Amino acid sequence: MTKILFVCLGNICRSPAAHGVFQKLINEAGLQDKFQVDSCGTGSWHIGHQPDERMQKAALKKGYDLSRLTARKLALKDFKQFDYILAMDTRNLADIIKLAPDHYQGRIQLFLDYADDKNLLEVPDPYYGGEQGFERVINLIESGCEGLFEKVVNVAHA
Ligand code: 4NP
């Protein structure tokens, strides 16, 4: 079983979107038994909340239902449990690295390292912006998830 954790700040916009998009790729490939997908935030403001309405709307437009996800905070036990710990932006990355025991540092990466377009670095925080920001988030997340999917499926089958 390969375990993948998407991490952002609030766990109500970017990482739940990545969770929903990647889970759908896994489901459509019939690989639910081989992969566990989850998401969380480095902050605690939104623990227990559903994804932001604006994120849910932008995701649903592209066929992803995020309504059953609830926010939680990154915990120490996540480092042991997850094989891939993927940060949405460089601030998230720095916060995760700070919290992680040395032994698990190698599991932590920027999510968009998996996107085909190597100019993409971060999924920008859309929280204080307009609707367009959420659409851009979904598009960026789809490209990262496609690249990630190819990588992890190949590794799992190797
Ligand atoms: P996320 O977006 O990290 O993509 O979930 C945010 C959500 C909430 C806040 C910041 C970013 N906030 O400051 O409450």
PDB file of C-alpha atoms and ligand atoms in Angstrom:
ATOM      1  CA  MET A   1       0.000   0.000   0.000  1.00  0.00           C
ATOM      2  CA  THR A   2       1.367   3.406  -1.022  1.00  0.00           C
ATOM      3  CA  LYS A   3       0.222   6.287   1.182  1.00  0.00           C
ATOM      4  CA  ILE A   4       0.042   9.848  -0.063  1.00  0.00           C
ATOM      5  CA  LEU A   5      -0.628  12.960   2.020  1.00  0.00           C
ATOM      6  CA  PHE A   6      -1.359  16.385   0.504  1.00  0.00           C
ATOM      7  CA  VAL A   7      -0.593  19.323   2.789  1.00  0.00           C
ATOM      8  CA  CYS A   8      -1.514  23.018   2.624  1.00  0.00           C
ATOM      9  CA  LEU A   9      -2.118  25.699   5.241  1.00  0.00           C
ATOM     10  CA  GLY A  10      -5.817  25.465   6.100  1.00  0.00           C
ATOM     11  CA  ASN A  11      -6.797  22.080   4.572  1.00  0.00           C
ATOM     12  CA  ILE A  12      -9.931  23.705   3.179  1.00  0.00           C
ATOM     13  CA  CYS A  13      -8.802  24.780  -0.312  1.00  0.00           C
ATOM     14  CA  ARG A  14      -5.736  23.320  -2.029  1.00  0.00           C
ATOM     15  CA  SER A  15      -4.973  20.038  -0.259  1.00  0.00           C
ATOM     16  CA  PRO A  16      -8.602  18.790  -0.173  1.00  0.00           C
ATOM     17  CA  ALA A  17      -8.797  19.602  -3.895  1.00  0.00           C
ATOM     18  CA  ALA A  18      -5.651  17.536  -4.513  1.00  0.00           C
ATOM     19  CA  HIS A  19      -7.097  14.788  -2.309  1.00  0.00           C
ATOM     20  CA  GLY A  20     -10.308  14.697  -4.398  1.00  0.00           C
ATOM     21  CA  VAL A  21      -8.563  14.873  -7.777  1.00  0.00           C
ATOM     22  CA  PHE A  22      -6.002  12.200  -6.927  1.00  0.00           C
ATOM     23  CA  GLN A  23      -8.559   9.896  -5.294  1.00  0.00           C
ATOM     24  CA  LYS A  24     -10.628  10.076  -8.473  1.00  0.00           C
ATOM     25  CA  LEU A  25      -7.625   9.038 -10.595  1.00  0.00           C
ATOM     26  CA  ILE A  26      -7.027   6.120  -8.238  1.00  0.00           C
ATOM     27  CA  ASN A  27     -10.698   5.088  -8.267  1.00  0.00           C
ATOM     28  CA  GLU A  28     -10.972   5.271 -12.041  1.00  0.00           C
ATOM     29  CA  ALA A  29      -7.911   3.033 -12.349  1.00  0.00           C
ATOM     30  CA  GLY A  30      -9.423   0.578  -9.844  1.00  0.00           C
ATOM     31  CA  LEU A  31      -6.386   0.968  -7.573  1.00  0.00           C
ATOM     32  CA  GLN A  32      -8.196   1.753  -4.291  1.00  0.00           C
ATOM     33  CA  ASP A  33      -6.592  -1.269  -2.603  1.00  0.00           C
ATOM     34  CA  LYS A  34      -3.097  -0.116  -3.510  1.00  0.00           C
ATOM     35  CA  PHE A  35      -3.240   3.562  -2.530  1.00  0.00           C
ATOM     36  CA  GLN A  36      -4.344   5.512   0.498  1.00  0.00           C
ATOM     37  CA  VAL A  37      -4.921   9.226  -0.057  1.00  0.00           C
ATOM     38  CA  ASP A  38      -5.371  11.904   2.605  1.00  0.00           C
ATOM     39  CA  SER A  39      -4.905  15.629   3.172  1.00  0.00           C
ATOM     40  CA  CYS A  40      -4.249  17.964   6.088  1.00  0.00           C
ATOM     41  CA  GLY A  41      -3.135  21.492   6.970  1.00  0.00           C
ATOM     42  CA  THR A  42      -0.235  22.936   8.910  1.00  0.00           C
ATOM     43  CA  GLY A  43      -2.662  25.359  10.632  1.00  0.00           C
ATOM     44  CA  SER A  44      -5.466  24.600  13.044  1.00  0.00           C
ATOM     45  CA  TRP A  45      -8.079  27.297  12.233  1.00  0.00           C
ATOM     46  CA  HIS A  46     -10.347  25.062  10.177  1.00  0.00           C
ATOM     47  CA  ILE A  47     -10.156  21.688  11.923  1.00  0.00           C
ATOM     48  CA  GLY A  48     -13.424  19.807  11.362  1.00  0.00           C
ATOM     49  CA  HIS A  49     -14.607  22.117   8.566  1.00  0.00           C
ATOM     50  CA  GLN A  50     -15.707  21.091   5.073  1.00  0.00           C
ATOM     51  CA  PRO A  51     -13.681  22.469   2.150  1.00  0.00           C
ATOM     52  CA  ASP A  52     -14.281  26.154   1.374  1.00  0.00           C
ATOM     53  CA  GLU A  53     -17.500  26.640  -0.667  1.00  0.00           C
ATOM     54  CA  ARG A  54     -15.570  28.397  -3.441  1.00  0.00           C
ATOM     55  CA  MET A  55     -13.152  25.469  -3.712  1.00  0.00           C
ATOM     56  CA  GLN A  56     -16.009  22.964  -3.697  1.00  0.00           C
ATOM     57  CA  LYS A  57     -17.747  24.864  -6.478  1.00  0.00           C
ATOM     58  CA  ALA A  58     -14.645  25.091  -8.702  1.00  0.00           C
ATOM     59  CA  ALA A  59     -13.917  21.389  -8.095  1.00  0.00           C
ATOM     60  CA  LEU A  60     -17.491  20.268  -8.791  1.00  0.00           C
ATOM     61  CA  LYS A  61     -17.442  22.138 -12.118  1.00  0.00           C
ATOM     62  CA  LYS A  62     -14.673  19.756 -13.166  1.00  0.00           C
ATOM     63  CA  GLY A  63     -16.319  16.665 -11.722  1.00  0.00           C
ATOM     64  CA  TYR A  64     -14.752  16.422  -8.254  1.00  0.00           C
ATOM     65  CA  ASP A  65     -17.010  16.183  -5.213  1.00  0.00           C
ATOM     66  CA  LEU A  66     -15.137  17.408  -2.127  1.00  0.00           C
ATOM     67  CA  SER A  67     -18.198  17.591   0.146  1.00  0.00           C
ATOM     68  CA  ARG A  68     -17.308  14.613   2.313  1.00  0.00           C
ATOM     69  CA  LEU A  69     -13.832  15.812   3.291  1.00  0.00           C
ATOM     70  CA  THR A  70     -13.131  17.459   6.643  1.00  0.00           C
ATOM     71  CA  ALA A  71     -10.074  19.449   7.657  1.00  0.00           C
ATOM     72  CA  ARG A  72      -7.483  18.190  10.094  1.00  0.00           C
ATOM     73  CA  LYS A  73      -4.047  19.325  11.191  1.00  0.00           C
ATOM     74  CA  LEU A  74      -0.734  17.683  10.267  1.00  0.00           C
ATOM     75  CA  ALA A  75       0.395  15.450  13.144  1.00  0.00           C
ATOM     76  CA  LEU A  76       3.721  13.817  14.026  1.00  0.00           C
ATOM     77  CA  LYS A  77       2.317  10.353  13.356  1.00  0.00           C
ATOM     78  CA  ASP A  78       1.731  11.335   9.710  1.00  0.00           C
ATOM     79  CA  PHE A  79       5.470  11.222   9.037  1.00  0.00           C
ATOM     80  CA  LYS A  80       5.652   7.571   9.902  1.00  0.00           C
ATOM     81  CA  GLN A  81       2.428   6.662   8.131  1.00  0.00           C
ATOM     82  CA  PHE A  82       2.744   8.376   4.734  1.00  0.00           C
ATOM     83  CA  ASP A  83       5.262   7.572   1.992  1.00  0.00           C
ATOM     84  CA  TYR A  84       4.735  10.841   0.093  1.00  0.00           C
ATOM     85  CA  ILE A  85       4.128  14.086   1.983  1.00  0.00           C
ATOM     86  CA  LEU A  86       3.423  16.756  -0.621  1.00  0.00           C
ATOM     87  CA  ALA A  87       3.403  20.486   0.085  1.00  0.00           C
ATOM     88  CA  MET A  88       1.355  22.933  -1.959  1.00  0.00           C
ATOM     89  CA  ASP A  89       3.727  25.899  -1.537  1.00  0.00           C
ATOM     90  CA  THR A  90       7.168  26.689  -0.191  1.00  0.00           C
ATOM     91  CA  ARG A  91       5.802  27.997   3.110  1.00  0.00           C
ATOM     92  CA  ASN A  92       3.962  24.714   3.668  1.00  0.00           C
ATOM     93  CA  LEU A  93       7.157  22.873   2.711  1.00  0.00           C
ATOM     94  CA  ALA A  94       9.238  24.811   5.269  1.00  0.00           C
ATOM     95  CA  ASP A  95       6.629  24.240   8.003  1.00  0.00           C
ATOM     96  CA  ILE A  96       6.466  20.500   7.307  1.00  0.00           C
ATOM     97  CA  ILE A  97      10.266  20.182   7.253  1.00  0.00           C
ATOM     98  CA  LYS A  98      10.453  21.979  10.612  1.00  0.00           C
ATOM     99  CA  LEU A  99       8.049  19.527  12.204  1.00  0.00           C
ATOM    100  CA  ALA A 100       9.429  16.307  10.681  1.00  0.00           C
ATOM    101  CA  PRO A 101      11.885  14.019  12.479  1.00  0.00           C
ATOM    102  CA  ASP A 102      15.206  13.725  10.547  1.00  0.00           C
ATOM    103  CA  HIS A 103      14.482  10.169   9.539  1.00  0.00           C
ATOM    104  CA  TYR A 104      11.420  11.182   7.514  1.00  0.00           C
ATOM    105  CA  GLN A 105      12.716  14.294   5.747  1.00  0.00           C
ATOM    106  CA  GLY A 106      13.140  12.336   2.498  1.00  0.00           C
ATOM    107  CA  ARG A 107       9.385  11.825   2.221  1.00  0.00           C
ATOM    108  CA  ILE A 108       8.664  15.552   1.952  1.00  0.00           C
ATOM    109  CA  GLN A 109       8.460  17.323  -1.422  1.00  0.00           C
ATOM    110  CA  LEU A 110       6.733  20.122  -3.277  1.00  0.00           C
ATOM    111  CA  PHE A 111       3.640  18.668  -4.951  1.00  0.00           C
ATOM    112  CA  LEU A 112       4.256  20.497  -8.251  1.00  0.00           C
ATOM    113  CA  ASP A 113       7.622  18.782  -8.615  1.00  0.00           C
ATOM    114  CA  TYR A 114       5.395  16.147 -10.231  1.00  0.00           C
ATOM    115  CA  ALA A 115       3.785  18.470 -12.781  1.00  0.00           C
ATOM    116  CA  ASP A 116       5.066  18.104 -16.354  1.00  0.00           C
ATOM    117  CA  ASP A 117       5.632  21.850 -16.594  1.00  0.00           C
ATOM    118  CA  LYS A 118       8.877  22.354 -14.713  1.00  0.00           C
ATOM    119  CA  ASN A 119       8.244  26.100 -14.423  1.00  0.00           C
ATOM    120  CA  LEU A 120       5.451  25.426 -11.946  1.00  0.00           C
ATOM    121  CA  LEU A 121       6.610  25.593  -8.357  1.00  0.00           C
ATOM    122  CA  GLU A 122       3.663  26.353  -6.102  1.00  0.00           C
ATOM    123  CA  VAL A 123      -0.108  26.084  -5.959  1.00  0.00           C
ATOM    124  CA  PRO A 124      -0.867  29.639  -4.775  1.00  0.00           C
ATOM    125  CA  ASP A 125      -3.045  30.187  -1.720  1.00  0.00           C
ATOM    126  CA  PRO A 126      -6.470  31.197  -3.139  1.00  0.00           C
ATOM    127  CA  TYR A 127      -8.153  32.000   0.182  1.00  0.00           C
ATOM    128  CA  TYR A 128      -8.119  35.800   0.018  1.00  0.00           C
ATOM    129  CA  GLY A 129      -8.590  36.056  -3.740  1.00  0.00           C
ATOM    130  CA  GLY A 130     -11.440  35.775  -6.259  1.00  0.00           C
ATOM    131  CA  GLU A 131     -13.141  32.908  -8.047  1.00  0.00           C
ATOM    132  CA  GLN A 132     -10.491  32.758 -10.772  1.00  0.00           C
ATOM    133  CA  GLY A 133      -7.892  31.801  -8.202  1.00  0.00           C
ATOM    134  CA  PHE A 134      -9.852  28.657  -7.369  1.00  0.00           C
ATOM    135  CA  GLU A 135     -10.107  27.683 -11.015  1.00  0.00           C
ATOM    136  CA  ARG A 136      -6.359  28.119 -11.391  1.00  0.00           C
ATOM    137  CA  VAL A 137      -5.852  25.958  -8.293  1.00  0.00           C
ATOM    138  CA  ILE A 138      -7.889  23.115  -9.786  1.00  0.00           C
ATOM    139  CA  ASN A 139      -5.991  23.309 -13.082  1.00  0.00           C
ATOM    140  CA  LEU A 140      -2.599  23.279 -11.358  1.00  0.00           C
ATOM    141  CA  ILE A 141      -3.687  20.422  -9.142  1.00  0.00           C
ATOM    142  CA  GLU A 142      -4.868  18.376 -12.106  1.00  0.00           C
ATOM    143  CA  SER A 143      -1.461  18.693 -13.734  1.00  0.00           C
ATOM    144  CA  GLY A 144       0.392  17.799 -10.548  1.00  0.00           C
ATOM    145  CA  CYS A 145      -1.900  14.826  -9.901  1.00  0.00           C
ATOM    146  CA  GLU A 146      -1.472  13.436 -13.406  1.00  0.00           C
ATOM    147  CA  GLY A 147       2.325  13.520 -13.064  1.00  0.00           C
ATOM    148  CA  LEU A 148       2.174  12.088  -9.562  1.00  0.00           C
ATOM    149  CA  PHE A 149      -0.169   9.321 -10.662  1.00  0.00           C
ATOM    150  CA  GLU A 150       2.188   8.178 -13.423  1.00  0.00           C
ATOM    151  CA  LYS A 151       5.123   8.214 -11.015  1.00  0.00           C
ATOM    152  CA  VAL A 152       3.531   6.356  -8.120  1.00  0.00           C
ATOM    153  CA  VAL A 153       1.795   3.767 -10.261  1.00  0.00           C
ATOM    154  CA  ASN A 154       5.086   2.994 -11.982  1.00  0.00           C
ATOM    155  CA  VAL A 155       6.955   2.795  -8.686  1.00  0.00           C
ATOM    156  CA  ALA A 156       4.251   0.579  -7.150  1.00  0.00           C
ATOM    157  CA  HIS A 157       4.405  -1.793 -10.121  1.00  0.00           C
ATOM    158  CA  ALA A 158       8.206  -1.855 -10.366  1.00  0.00           C
TER     159      ALA A 158
HETATM  160  P1  4NP B   1      -5.539  26.351   1.995  1.00  0.00           P
HETATM  161  O1  4NP B   1      -6.087  27.853   1.999  1.00  0.00           O
HETATM  162  O2  4NP B   1      -4.225  26.374   2.723  1.00  0.00           O
HETATM  163  O3  4NP B   1      -5.375  26.045   0.542  1.00  0.00           O
HETATM  164  O4  4NP B   1      -6.601  25.529   2.671  1.00  0.00           O
HETATM  165  C1  4NP B   1      -6.232  28.600   3.156  1.00  0.00           C
HETATM  166  C2  4NP B   1      -7.349  28.461   3.955  1.00  0.00           C
HETATM  167  C3  4NP B   1      -7.504  29.226   5.091  1.00  0.00           C
HETATM  168  C4  4NP B   1      -6.534  30.153   5.428  1.00  0.00           C
HETATM  169  C5  4NP B   1      -5.416  30.293   4.631  1.00  0.00           C
HETATM  170  C6  4NP B   1      -5.257  29.510   3.493  1.00  0.00           C
HETATM  171  N1  4NP B   1      -6.697  30.965   6.573  1.00  0.00           N
HETATM  172  O5  4NP B   1      -5.854  31.848   6.785  1.00  0.00           O
HETATM  173  O6  4NP B   1      -7.660  30.768   7.339  1.00  0.00           O
END
